[in-house]
Short mmCIF file of C-alpha atoms in Angstrom, two decimals:
data_model
loop_
_atom_site.label_atom_id
_atom_site.label_comp_id
_atom_site.label_asym_id
_atom_site.label_seq_id
_atom_site.Cartn_x
_atom_site.Cartn_y
_atom_site.Cartn_z
CA MET A 1 -9.91 24.93 -38.78
CA LYS A 2 -8.09 21.72 -38.19
CA LEU A 3 -5.86 21.70 -35.06
CA CYS A 4 -2.81 19.59 -34.47
CA LEU A 5 -2.78 18.52 -30.80
CA LEU A 6 0.53 17.57 -29.15
CA PHE A 7 1.87 17.57 -25.59
CA ILE A 8 3.95 20.74 -25.17
CA CYS A 9 6.78 20.76 -22.61
CA VAL A 10 6.91 23.80 -20.34
CA PHE A 11 10.32 25.48 -20.10
CA THR A 12 11.34 27.93 -17.42
CA LEU A 13 13.02 30.04 -20.09
CA THR A 14 11.36 30.98 -23.38
CA LEU A 15 13.62 29.87 -26.22
CA SER A 16 13.66 31.49 -29.60
CA ALA A 17 12.05 29.08 -32.05
CA SER A 18 13.52 30.58 -35.16
CA SER A 19 17.07 29.69 -34.11
CA PHE A 20 16.12 26.01 -33.88
CA ALA A 21 14.28 26.22 -37.18
CA GLN A 22 17.53 27.25 -38.78
CA GLN A 23 19.28 24.24 -37.27
CA GLU A 24 16.74 21.41 -37.92
CA ARG A 25 16.96 20.03 -41.44
CA VAL A 26 14.70 17.72 -43.48
CA SER A 27 15.00 15.60 -46.62
CA PHE A 28 12.17 14.15 -48.73
CA ASP A 29 10.89 13.72 -52.29
CA LEU A 30 7.11 14.14 -52.62
CA LYS A 31 5.10 14.41 -55.83
CA ASN A 32 1.59 15.70 -56.35
CA VAL A 33 0.60 15.77 -52.65
CA SER A 34 -1.56 18.09 -50.59
CA VAL A 35 -0.21 20.70 -48.18
CA LYS A 36 -1.30 18.55 -45.25
CA VAL A 37 0.77 15.55 -46.42
CA LEU A 38 3.80 17.72 -46.99
CA LEU A 39 3.56 19.38 -43.56
CA ASP A 40 3.02 16.00 -41.90
CA GLU A 41 6.28 14.79 -43.46
CA ILE A 42 8.14 17.80 -42.04
CA GLN A 43 6.53 17.19 -38.66
CA LYS A 44 7.75 13.55 -38.64
CA GLN A 45 11.35 14.61 -39.19
CA THR A 46 11.35 17.52 -36.74
CA SER A 47 9.95 18.57 -33.36
CA TRP A 48 7.54 21.11 -34.83
CA CYS A 49 3.77 21.06 -34.93
CA PHE A 50 1.87 22.93 -37.64
CA LEU A 51 -1.23 25.03 -37.14
CA PHE A 52 -3.09 26.22 -40.26
CA ASN A 53 -6.50 26.86 -41.80
CA PRO A 54 -7.22 24.37 -44.65
CA GLU A 55 -9.46 26.94 -46.33
CA GLN A 56 -6.57 29.38 -46.60
CA THR A 57 -4.13 26.77 -47.96
CA LYS A 58 -6.43 25.54 -50.76
CA GLN A 59 -4.82 28.10 -53.05
CA LEU A 60 -1.61 26.05 -52.94
CA GLY A 61 -3.26 23.03 -54.62
CA LYS A 62 -1.16 19.87 -55.16
CA LEU A 63 2.55 20.18 -54.55
CA SER A 64 5.64 18.34 -55.80
CA LEU A 65 8.82 19.04 -53.89
CA ARG A 66 12.29 17.53 -53.67
CA VAL A 67 14.31 18.54 -50.56
CA GLU A 68 17.86 17.55 -49.65
CA ASN A 69 19.06 18.53 -46.17
CA GLU A 70 17.33 21.91 -46.08
CA THR A 71 16.17 23.83 -43.03
CA VAL A 72 12.48 24.03 -42.17
CA GLU A 73 12.55 27.77 -42.77
CA GLU A 74 13.99 27.32 -46.28
CA VAL A 75 11.34 24.69 -47.19
CA LEU A 76 8.45 26.84 -45.96
CA ASN A 77 9.77 29.84 -47.90
CA ARG A 78 9.74 27.70 -51.08
CA ILE A 79 6.20 26.45 -50.46
CA LEU A 80 4.65 29.85 -49.66
CA LYS A 81 6.61 31.88 -52.20
CA ASP A 82 4.44 34.17 -54.36
CA THR A 83 1.38 33.61 -52.13
CA ASP A 84 -0.40 35.83 -49.61
CA LEU A 85 0.50 33.33 -46.90
CA THR A 86 3.51 33.21 -44.60
CA PHE A 87 4.53 31.47 -41.40
CA LYS A 88 5.51 32.46 -37.91
CA PHE A 89 6.85 30.64 -34.85
CA LYS A 90 5.31 30.51 -31.42
CA ASN A 91 6.66 28.15 -28.76
CA ASP A 92 6.73 24.70 -30.46
CA LEU A 93 4.24 25.68 -33.16
CA ILE A 94 4.65 26.83 -36.76
CA MET A 95 1.54 28.74 -37.79
CA ILE A 96 0.52 29.31 -41.45
CA VAL A 97 -1.17 32.72 -41.49
CA PRO A 98 -1.97 35.52 -43.95
CA ARG A 99 1.01 37.74 -44.67
CA ASN A 100 -0.74 40.95 -43.56
CA GLU A 101 -1.22 39.56 -40.03
CA VAL A 102 2.53 39.08 -39.61
CA GLU A 103 3.22 42.59 -40.85
CA ASP A 104 0.75 43.98 -38.30
CA ASP A 105 2.47 41.94 -35.55
CA LYS A 106 5.92 43.25 -36.55
CA SER A 107 4.71 46.80 -36.25
CA LYS A 108 3.65 46.12 -32.67
CA LYS A 109 6.55 44.11 -31.21
CA ASN A 110 9.68 42.16 -31.40
CA ILE A 111 13.33 42.92 -31.47
CA ARG A 112 15.69 40.03 -32.13
CA ILE A 113 19.07 39.89 -30.38
CA VAL A 114 21.78 37.36 -31.16
CA GLY A 115 25.36 36.97 -29.96
CA GLN A 116 28.06 34.77 -28.49
CA VAL A 117 29.39 34.48 -24.92
CA THR A 118 33.09 33.62 -24.36
CA ASP A 119 35.58 33.64 -21.48
CA ASN A 120 38.72 35.78 -21.29
CA LYS A 121 40.57 33.10 -23.30
CA LYS A 122 38.07 33.55 -26.16
CA LEU A 123 36.63 30.07 -25.57
CA PRO A 124 32.82 29.74 -25.97
CA LEU A 125 30.79 29.22 -22.79
CA PRO A 126 27.82 26.86 -23.15
CA GLY A 127 24.95 27.00 -20.65
CA VAL A 128 25.25 30.70 -19.79
CA THR A 129 21.92 32.09 -18.58
CA VAL A 130 20.77 35.18 -20.51
CA ILE A 131 17.73 36.99 -19.12
CA VAL A 132 16.13 40.38 -19.54
CA LYS A 133 16.58 42.47 -16.41
CA GLY A 134 13.25 42.90 -14.66
CA LEU A 135 11.47 40.28 -16.80
CA THR A 136 11.21 36.49 -16.84
CA ILE A 137 12.16 36.26 -20.52
CA GLY A 138 15.47 34.55 -21.14
CA THR A 139 17.43 31.79 -22.81
CA ALA A 140 20.69 29.86 -22.49
CA THR A 141 23.72 29.64 -24.77
CA ASP A 142 24.24 26.54 -26.91
CA GLY A 143 27.36 24.40 -27.23
CA ASN A 144 29.09 27.14 -29.22
CA GLY A 145 28.22 29.83 -26.71
CA ARG A 146 25.60 31.39 -29.02
CA TYR A 147 22.16 32.64 -28.04
CA THR A 148 19.09 34.21 -29.64
CA LEU A 149 16.41 36.31 -27.93
CA THR A 150 13.14 37.66 -29.36
CA LEU A 151 11.85 40.43 -27.12
CA PRO A 152 9.08 43.00 -27.05
CA LYS A 153 10.13 46.52 -27.90
CA ALA A 154 11.01 48.71 -24.94
CA GLU A 155 12.65 52.09 -24.39
CA LYS A 156 15.22 50.73 -21.95
CA LEU A 157 16.45 47.15 -21.98
CA SER A 158 19.33 45.36 -20.23
CA LEU A 159 20.52 41.76 -20.49
CA LEU A 160 22.00 39.84 -17.55
CA PHE A 161 24.59 37.13 -18.29
CA SER A 162 25.33 34.71 -15.43
CA PHE A 163 27.37 31.53 -15.16
CA VAL A 164 28.84 29.50 -12.30
CA GLY A 165 32.38 30.66 -11.53
CA MET A 166 32.00 33.84 -13.60
CA LYS A 167 31.12 37.40 -12.68
CA THR A 168 27.59 38.37 -13.69
CA ARG A 169 27.57 40.86 -16.59
CA GLU A 170 24.89 43.45 -17.29
CA VAL A 171 24.79 44.82 -20.84
CA ALA A 172 22.41 47.55 -21.98
CA TYR A 173 20.62 47.17 -25.33
CA THR A 174 21.55 50.12 -27.58
CA GLY A 175 19.68 49.13 -30.72
CA LYS A 176 22.28 46.74 -32.11
CA ASP A 177 20.97 43.28 -33.00
CA THR A 178 24.26 41.56 -32.06
CA ILE A 179 25.63 41.61 -28.51
CA ASN A 180 28.78 39.59 -27.85
CA VAL A 181 29.93 39.26 -24.24
CA VAL A 182 33.24 38.27 -22.62
CA MET A 183 32.84 36.96 -19.04
CA GLN A 184 35.53 37.17 -16.36
CA GLU A 185 36.34 34.58 -13.70
CA ASP A 186 34.92 35.26 -10.26
CA LEU A 187 37.83 34.52 -7.89
CA GLU A 188 35.54 34.86 -4.85
CA THR A 189 33.94 31.53 -5.77
CA LEU A 190 37.13 29.68 -4.77
CA ASP A 191 35.50 29.01 -1.40
CA ASP A 192 33.01 26.73 -3.17
CA VAL A 193 35.70 24.12 -3.80
CA ILE A 194 38.23 22.36 -1.60
CA VAL A 195 41.80 21.84 -2.85
CA THR A 196 43.12 18.69 -1.16
CA GLY A 197 46.44 18.63 -2.98
CA TYR A 198 45.64 15.64 -5.16
CA ALA A 199 42.28 16.89 -6.40
CA THR A 200 39.83 19.78 -6.32
CA ILE A 201 36.56 18.71 -4.70
CA ASP A 202 33.24 20.51 -4.48
CA ARG A 203 32.70 21.81 -0.95
CA GLY A 204 29.33 20.06 -0.72
CA SER A 205 30.97 16.72 -1.51
CA TYR A 206 33.75 17.02 1.08
CA VAL A 207 32.79 15.65 4.49
CA GLY A 208 35.89 16.56 6.52
CA ALA A 209 36.63 19.60 8.68
CA VAL A 210 38.34 22.18 6.49
CA THR A 211 39.18 25.89 6.45
CA GLN A 212 40.24 27.80 3.34
CA ILE A 213 41.66 31.31 3.24
CA ARG A 214 43.27 33.52 0.61
CA ALA A 215 46.92 34.44 1.10
CA GLU A 216 46.37 38.10 0.21
CA ASP A 217 43.94 38.43 3.14
CA ILE A 218 46.51 37.48 5.79
CA GLN A 219 49.77 38.94 4.50
CA VAL A 220 51.51 41.21 7.01
CA ALA A 221 54.40 43.55 6.28
CA GLY A 222 57.56 42.46 8.06
CA GLU A 223 56.69 38.75 8.17
CA ALA A 224 58.89 36.63 5.93
CA THR A 225 56.99 33.30 5.83
CA ILE A 226 53.36 32.33 5.52
CA ASP A 227 53.36 30.17 8.66
CA GLN A 228 53.95 33.26 10.83
CA MET A 229 50.99 34.99 9.17
CA LEU A 230 48.51 32.19 9.95
CA GLN A 231 48.24 33.08 13.63
CA GLY A 232 44.61 33.70 14.59
CA TRP A 233 43.10 32.95 11.16
CA VAL A 234 42.18 29.26 11.33
CA PRO A 235 39.70 28.15 14.03
CA GLY A 236 41.08 25.32 16.14
CA MET A 237 44.66 25.73 14.91
CA SER A 238 47.31 26.90 17.36
CA VAL A 239 50.17 29.04 16.01
CA ILE A 240 52.66 29.97 18.74
CA ASN A 241 55.65 32.19 18.00
CA LYS A 242 58.10 31.01 20.66
CA THR A 243 60.86 33.40 19.72
CA GLY A 244 61.21 36.99 18.60
CA LYS A 245 64.25 36.21 16.51
CA VAL A 246 64.18 36.86 12.79
CA GLY A 247 63.44 33.74 10.76
CA GLY A 248 62.13 31.84 13.75
CA SER A 249 59.68 29.05 12.97
CA PRO A 250 56.44 29.07 15.01
CA LYS A 251 54.99 25.96 16.61
CA ILE A 252 51.83 24.91 14.74
CA ARG A 253 49.34 22.43 16.18
CA ILE A 254 46.20 21.53 14.25
CA ARG A 255 44.99 18.47 16.13
CA GLY A 256 46.71 18.98 19.47
CA THR A 257 49.73 17.01 20.66
CA SER A 258 49.40 13.50 19.26
CA THR A 259 52.81 12.20 20.41
CA LEU A 260 55.53 13.04 22.91
CA LEU A 261 58.46 11.36 21.18
CA GLY A 262 57.64 11.79 17.48
CA ASN A 263 57.12 14.63 15.04
CA GLN A 264 54.21 16.90 15.96
CA GLU A 265 54.34 19.23 12.95
CA PRO A 266 51.53 19.29 10.33
CA LEU A 267 52.09 18.03 6.81
CA TRP A 268 52.75 20.76 4.22
CA VAL A 269 51.65 20.24 0.60
CA VAL A 270 52.49 22.79 -2.13
CA ASP A 271 50.76 22.33 -5.50
CA GLY A 272 50.25 18.64 -4.77
CA VAL A 273 53.86 17.99 -3.70
CA ILE A 274 54.55 16.96 -0.09
CA GLN A 275 57.27 19.13 1.42
CA SER A 276 59.98 17.52 3.51
CA ASP A 277 61.22 18.97 6.79
CA PRO A 278 64.66 20.64 6.42
CA LEU A 279 65.47 19.35 9.91
CA PRO A 280 64.26 15.71 10.01
CA LEU A 281 63.87 14.43 13.55
CA PRO A 282 66.50 11.76 14.34
CA ASP A 283 65.30 8.49 15.83
CA ASP A 284 67.38 8.99 18.97
CA ALA A 285 66.41 12.66 19.53
CA SER A 286 63.65 13.91 21.75
CA PRO A 287 61.58 16.90 20.58
CA LEU A 288 61.34 17.88 24.23
CA SER A 289 65.01 18.86 24.29
CA SER A 290 65.62 22.61 24.21
CA GLU A 291 68.60 22.13 21.87
CA MET A 292 66.34 20.59 19.22
CA ASP A 293 63.74 23.33 19.62
CA GLY A 294 66.38 26.04 19.29
CA LEU A 295 67.83 24.49 16.14
CA ARG A 296 64.39 24.04 14.61
CA GLU A 297 63.56 27.71 15.24
CA THR A 298 66.65 28.74 13.29
CA ALA A 299 66.41 26.18 10.47
CA SER A 300 62.68 26.91 10.08
CA ASN A 301 60.18 24.47 8.55
CA ALA A 302 59.21 22.79 5.29
CA ILE A 303 57.80 25.89 3.56
CA SER A 304 60.31 28.52 4.65
CA TRP A 305 61.54 28.62 1.03
CA LEU A 306 58.14 29.71 -0.32
CA ASN A 307 57.52 33.36 -1.12
CA PRO A 308 54.19 34.49 0.43
CA ALA A 309 53.59 36.72 -2.62
CA ASP A 310 53.39 33.60 -4.83
CA ILE A 311 50.64 31.93 -2.77
CA GLU A 312 47.02 31.92 -3.98
CA THR A 313 45.09 29.94 -1.35
CA ILE A 314 45.72 28.01 1.86
CA THR A 315 43.54 25.05 2.83
CA VAL A 316 43.78 23.45 6.27
CA LEU A 317 42.48 19.86 6.53
CA LYS A 318 41.87 19.46 10.24
CA ASP A 319 40.34 16.05 10.94
CA ALA A 320 41.22 12.37 10.52
CA SER A 321 39.66 12.18 7.04
CA ALA A 322 42.90 13.72 5.70
CA THR A 323 44.66 10.43 6.47
CA ALA A 324 42.56 8.80 3.73
CA ILE A 325 44.43 11.04 1.25
CA TYR A 326 47.95 11.20 2.67
CA GLY A 327 48.10 8.23 5.06
CA THR A 328 49.73 8.36 8.48
CA LYS A 329 51.74 11.45 7.51
CA ALA A 330 48.54 13.43 7.92
CA THR A 331 48.08 12.45 11.58
CA ASN A 332 48.95 15.97 12.73
CA GLY A 333 46.77 17.65 10.07
CA VAL A 334 47.51 18.91 6.56
CA ILE A 335 48.09 22.43 5.21
CA VAL A 336 47.62 22.57 1.43
CA ILE A 337 49.00 25.56 -0.49
CA THR A 338 48.25 26.46 -4.11
CA THR A 339 50.46 28.97 -5.91
CA LYS A 340 49.45 31.65 -8.38
CA LYS A 341 49.08 30.98 -12.10
CA ALA A 342 49.01 33.29 -15.11
CA LYS A 343 45.91 35.49 -15.31
CA GLY A 344 44.47 38.02 -17.71
CA ASP A 345 45.10 38.44 -21.39
CA GLY A 346 48.46 39.02 -23.00
CA LEU A 347 51.52 40.13 -21.05
CA ASN A 348 51.14 41.34 -17.46
CA ILE A 349 53.85 42.71 -15.16
CA SER A 350 53.25 43.41 -11.48
CA TYR A 351 55.34 44.64 -8.56
CA SER A 352 54.68 44.64 -4.83
CA GLY A 353 56.87 45.84 -2.01
CA ASN A 354 56.73 46.80 1.64
CA PHE A 355 58.90 48.33 4.32
CA SER A 356 58.67 47.82 8.07
CA VAL A 357 60.47 49.58 10.92
CA GLY A 358 60.40 48.55 14.58
CA MET A 359 61.66 50.23 17.76
CA LYS A 360 64.32 48.56 19.87
CA PRO A 361 63.58 47.89 23.56
CA ALA A 362 64.75 50.40 26.16
CA TYR A 363 64.96 50.58 29.96
CA ARG A 364 62.20 53.19 30.00
CA MET A 365 59.80 50.42 29.07
CA TYR A 366 60.58 48.46 32.24
CA ASP A 367 60.60 49.22 35.96
CA MET A 368 64.23 48.33 36.68
CA MET A 369 66.95 49.69 38.98
CA ASN A 370 69.58 52.02 37.64
CA SER A 371 73.21 51.93 38.72
CA GLN A 372 72.74 54.11 41.80
CA GLU A 373 69.72 52.11 43.02
CA HIS A 374 71.47 48.80 42.47
CA MET A 375 74.63 49.89 44.30
CA ARG A 376 72.62 51.12 47.30
CA PHE A 377 70.60 47.91 47.30
CA SER A 378 73.80 45.83 47.29
CA GLN A 379 75.29 47.98 50.05
CA GLN A 380 72.17 47.53 52.18
CA LEU A 381 72.35 43.75 51.78
CA TRP A 382 75.99 43.81 52.90
CA GLU A 383 75.35 46.01 55.90
CA ASP A 384 72.34 43.96 57.01
CA ARG A 385 74.40 40.79 56.59
CA ASP A 386 71.66 39.32 54.38
CA SER A 387 72.58 36.70 51.83
CA TYR A 388 71.55 35.82 48.27
CA ASN A 389 70.20 32.37 47.45
CA GLN A 390 73.03 31.86 44.95
CA ASN A 391 76.73 32.70 44.62
CA ILE A 392 77.57 36.31 43.86
CA LEU A 393 80.06 37.09 41.12
CA PRO A 394 83.07 39.19 42.21
CA ILE A 395 81.92 42.19 40.17
CA GLY A 396 80.01 45.32 40.97
CA TYR A 397 79.61 46.11 44.67
CA ALA A 398 80.50 42.54 45.67
CA GLY A 399 83.83 42.74 43.85
CA LEU A 400 84.54 46.12 45.34
CA ILE A 401 83.96 44.86 48.90
CA GLN A 402 86.24 41.87 48.27
CA LYS A 403 89.06 44.15 47.10
CA LEU A 404 88.63 46.30 50.23
CA GLN A 405 88.67 43.27 52.56
CA LYS A 406 91.78 41.89 50.85
CA LYS A 407 93.36 45.37 51.21
CA GLU A 408 93.90 45.59 47.48
CA ILE A 409 92.44 49.11 47.59
CA THR A 410 92.21 51.78 50.23
CA ARG A 411 89.01 53.16 51.70
CA GLN A 412 89.42 56.31 49.64
CA GLN A 413 89.83 54.25 46.46
CA PHE A 414 86.77 52.27 47.49
CA GLU A 415 84.70 55.43 47.77
CA GLN A 416 85.97 56.77 44.45
CA GLU A 417 85.18 53.47 42.67
CA TYR A 418 81.76 53.34 44.35
CA ARG A 419 80.85 56.82 43.04
CA LYS A 420 82.06 55.87 39.59
CA MET A 421 79.88 52.75 39.55
CA GLU A 422 76.86 54.76 40.72
CA ARG A 423 77.13 56.91 37.61
CA MET A 424 77.87 54.04 35.22
CA ASN A 425 74.29 53.28 34.04
CA THR A 426 75.41 50.98 31.23
CA ASP A 427 72.62 50.81 28.62
CA TRP A 428 72.72 47.12 27.69
CA PHE A 429 69.66 47.49 25.49
CA ASP A 430 71.36 50.21 23.46
CA ILE A 431 74.54 48.13 23.16
CA LEU A 432 72.87 44.83 22.24
CA PHE A 433 69.86 46.05 20.25
CA ARG A 434 68.96 48.30 17.32
CA ASN A 435 65.84 49.45 15.49
CA SER A 436 64.60 46.60 13.33
CA PHE A 437 64.09 47.14 9.62
CA SER A 438 62.76 44.89 6.90
CA HIS A 439 61.91 45.33 3.25
CA ALA A 440 60.46 42.93 0.67
CA HIS A 441 60.17 43.28 -3.11
CA ASN A 442 58.36 40.97 -5.53
CA VAL A 443 58.14 41.13 -9.32
CA SER A 444 56.03 38.79 -11.43
CA ILE A 445 55.63 38.48 -15.20
CA SER A 446 52.76 36.46 -16.65
CA ALA A 447 51.61 35.78 -20.18
CA GLN A 448 48.53 33.84 -21.21
CA GLY A 449 47.56 32.50 -24.59
CA GLU A 450 45.12 30.01 -25.95
CA LYS A 451 47.59 27.10 -25.81
CA VAL A 452 50.33 28.23 -23.42
CA SER A 453 50.27 30.30 -20.23
CA SER A 454 53.27 31.08 -18.04
CA ARG A 455 54.14 32.99 -14.87
CA PHE A 456 57.60 33.87 -13.59
CA SER A 457 58.33 35.68 -10.33
CA VAL A 458 61.34 36.73 -8.26
CA GLY A 459 61.37 38.06 -4.72
CA ILE A 460 63.80 39.36 -2.13
CA ASN A 461 63.17 39.76 1.58
CA SER A 462 65.76 41.28 3.88
CA THR A 463 65.11 41.60 7.61
CA ARG A 464 67.38 43.13 10.20
CA GLY A 465 66.33 41.97 13.65
CA GLU A 466 66.17 44.02 16.82
CA ALA A 467 69.06 42.13 18.39
CA LYS A 468 72.43 42.90 16.83
CA GLY A 469 73.73 39.83 15.06
CA ASN A 470 70.27 38.55 14.14
CA GLY A 471 69.06 38.96 10.55
CA MET A 472 67.85 37.10 7.50
CA THR A 473 68.00 37.46 3.72
CA THR A 474 65.84 35.36 1.41
CA LEU A 475 65.91 35.21 -2.40
CA THR A 476 63.20 33.28 -4.21
CA ALA A 477 62.38 32.52 -7.84
CA SER A 478 59.51 30.50 -9.25
CA SER A 479 58.26 29.61 -12.70
CA ASN A 480 55.19 27.67 -13.81
CA THR A 481 54.07 27.03 -17.36
CA THR A 482 50.89 25.33 -18.55
CA PHE A 483 50.58 23.70 -21.98
CA ARG A 484 47.04 22.96 -23.21
CA LEU A 485 47.74 20.38 -25.87
CA ASP A 486 44.18 19.13 -25.95
CA LYS A 487 40.96 19.40 -23.96
CA ARG A 488 41.97 16.23 -22.15
CA LEU A 489 45.73 16.77 -22.01
CA ILE A 490 47.22 19.61 -19.96
CA ILE A 491 50.88 19.68 -18.92
CA ASP A 492 52.12 21.81 -16.00
CA LEU A 493 55.82 22.52 -15.56
CA GLN A 494 56.95 24.12 -12.29
CA LEU A 495 60.36 25.22 -11.10
CA ASN A 496 61.13 26.79 -7.72
CA GLY A 497 64.40 27.95 -6.21
CA SER A 498 65.35 29.79 -3.05
CA TYR A 499 68.39 30.96 -1.11
CA ARG A 500 68.09 31.76 2.58
CA GLU A 501 70.76 33.06 4.92
CA THR A 502 70.04 33.46 8.62
CA GLU A 503 72.33 35.10 11.15
CA ASP A 504 71.58 33.84 14.65
CA PHE A 505 73.11 33.20 18.08
CA ALA A 506 74.57 30.04 19.53
CA PHE A 507 72.40 27.91 21.78
CA GLY A 508 71.86 29.50 25.19
CA VAL A 509 72.80 33.02 24.10
CA SER A 510 69.96 35.50 24.58
CA PRO A 511 70.68 39.23 24.27
CA TYR A 512 67.33 40.07 25.84
CA GLU A 513 67.93 37.99 28.96
CA TYR A 514 71.46 39.39 29.22
CA ALA A 515 70.18 42.99 29.07
CA MET A 516 67.44 42.27 31.61
CA ASN A 517 69.59 40.36 34.12
CA THR A 518 72.92 42.22 33.99
CA ALA A 519 73.40 45.06 36.46
CA ARG A 520 73.86 48.47 34.94
CA ASP A 521 76.77 49.33 37.27
CA ILE A 522 78.93 46.84 35.36
CA PRO A 523 80.76 48.47 32.43
CA ALA A 524 80.79 47.07 28.90
CA TYR A 525 84.13 48.56 27.93
CA HIS A 526 87.34 49.66 29.61
CA GLU A 527 88.36 53.29 29.41
CA ASP A 528 90.64 52.44 26.46
CA GLY A 529 87.64 51.04 24.52
CA THR A 530 88.47 47.34 24.91
CA LEU A 531 85.85 44.85 26.10
CA TYR A 532 85.43 44.50 29.82
CA TYR A 533 85.84 40.90 31.06
CA HIS A 534 84.84 39.42 34.41
CA GLU A 535 85.13 36.07 36.15
CA LYS A 536 82.08 33.84 36.12
CA ALA A 537 82.00 30.59 38.12
CA GLY A 538 85.75 30.26 37.85
CA ALA A 539 85.88 30.82 34.09
CA THR A 540 86.40 33.88 31.97
CA SER A 541 83.36 35.02 29.99
CA PHE A 542 82.32 38.01 27.91
CA SER A 543 80.10 40.72 29.30
CA ILE A 544 78.73 41.00 25.72
CA PRO A 545 77.77 37.59 24.31
CA ASN A 546 79.68 36.42 21.29
CA LYS A 547 77.46 35.91 18.24
CA PHE A 548 77.38 33.04 15.80
CA SER A 549 76.00 32.80 12.29
CA TYR A 550 73.83 30.09 10.78
CA ASN A 551 73.65 29.82 6.99
#
């Protein structure tokens, strides 16, 4: 027996030789040649090596054969037709053997499985690993997503399909020779890449300090903006809610305080677009001023228009390497947001909503004097001739004493008014506050096709704050459409709109401080139901603060 010796490459996965035999084609025109010459010609034009016994092939004699772009399998079938010889494939070898040996082998082994692997858009996936569960036998899909496996017979058999960025599929063999598989995207693998706003970079290639979280993991019912939800989620980032008012913007610091006179807020980037601050800092204004802080809390920040339900991921770039991407604007750090795109097949409609109720503050929560205790305390100060460290308004016990000294009232009237004030117990918290209530509703419609995918969403968020006169209503709408004109040309069209109305108080007005610092023996209303006024530092003021609206 004459052997053909070649170096054989060792593969980690055993590939089915017959599939390649169907793909490799040869062309030649030989006349009156031996089998060896003919097989040598095939070997020159392909990657196959032939193994045969010359004594067995003598029966073929001299051969004349004309071949035009035919597969190796077709040529061998023509040569060995009407003979007791056949061929079989093993690794990189084609062996010429007696036909009865192959029939005996078939009775012992071998099932052949073929199929195609695609994604949920019906696009073929090349390079998908296909292995037999529990064995080392496997293969990989070709450029068209197709695969072929030749396996030993077994009672139970399962194939595992795995690919980077896709969920691993396990499919049981049920006797069918064709198994086609559709693989789904694995969204959990988003952490393996970093979205910088201008590009998506592999995590292993990014050298900066970065934290990435999914929006759905941090969403909290009752919170209207994503910046309020970030508190406590990003290591090293400080999120301080300075106010309990509805719509208030928290103070976010990623890299500490880098300046005393300039802007200290991080840079916000949504789908690659830098967001501008709705309240740009004037050149002659100091961020240390309380007026500026109060206005900023009401006007909110650069992403107050964005619906949290439309957000997919949030990436925080925390170190100085972010300045290489965005320049000096990134001095205070960068927060990159990516919004949701169309998913799934066909038309999809989804709805999400939440309700939140909060209790208003009450005097039972605090250890404070009631009317009777405050009147007795004031009387004791007067009798002991003690003095306050600030001027006392002519209201309450102090006003009553002044009227008695000026003989505007008699002693009997004084006593009657004193008893009345003891029983007053004005509930400022009940007058100025209410139970908070908020509700949010979001509806999204998405459709995905082979060439066009689109997502449209609308949302409404209405929040009634604890303090009367403080509330917010936000309406948002977003639309993004992707056109896949070619493998190298993709067009994204995005449109966002929002309307936000915030009802707030004028600067310096704080219902909470008023309720905490105003004595309960002072009435809120006269007996006829009109507001009770009192003198304050020589000017008339309200006992209930007037409220202002900001739109």
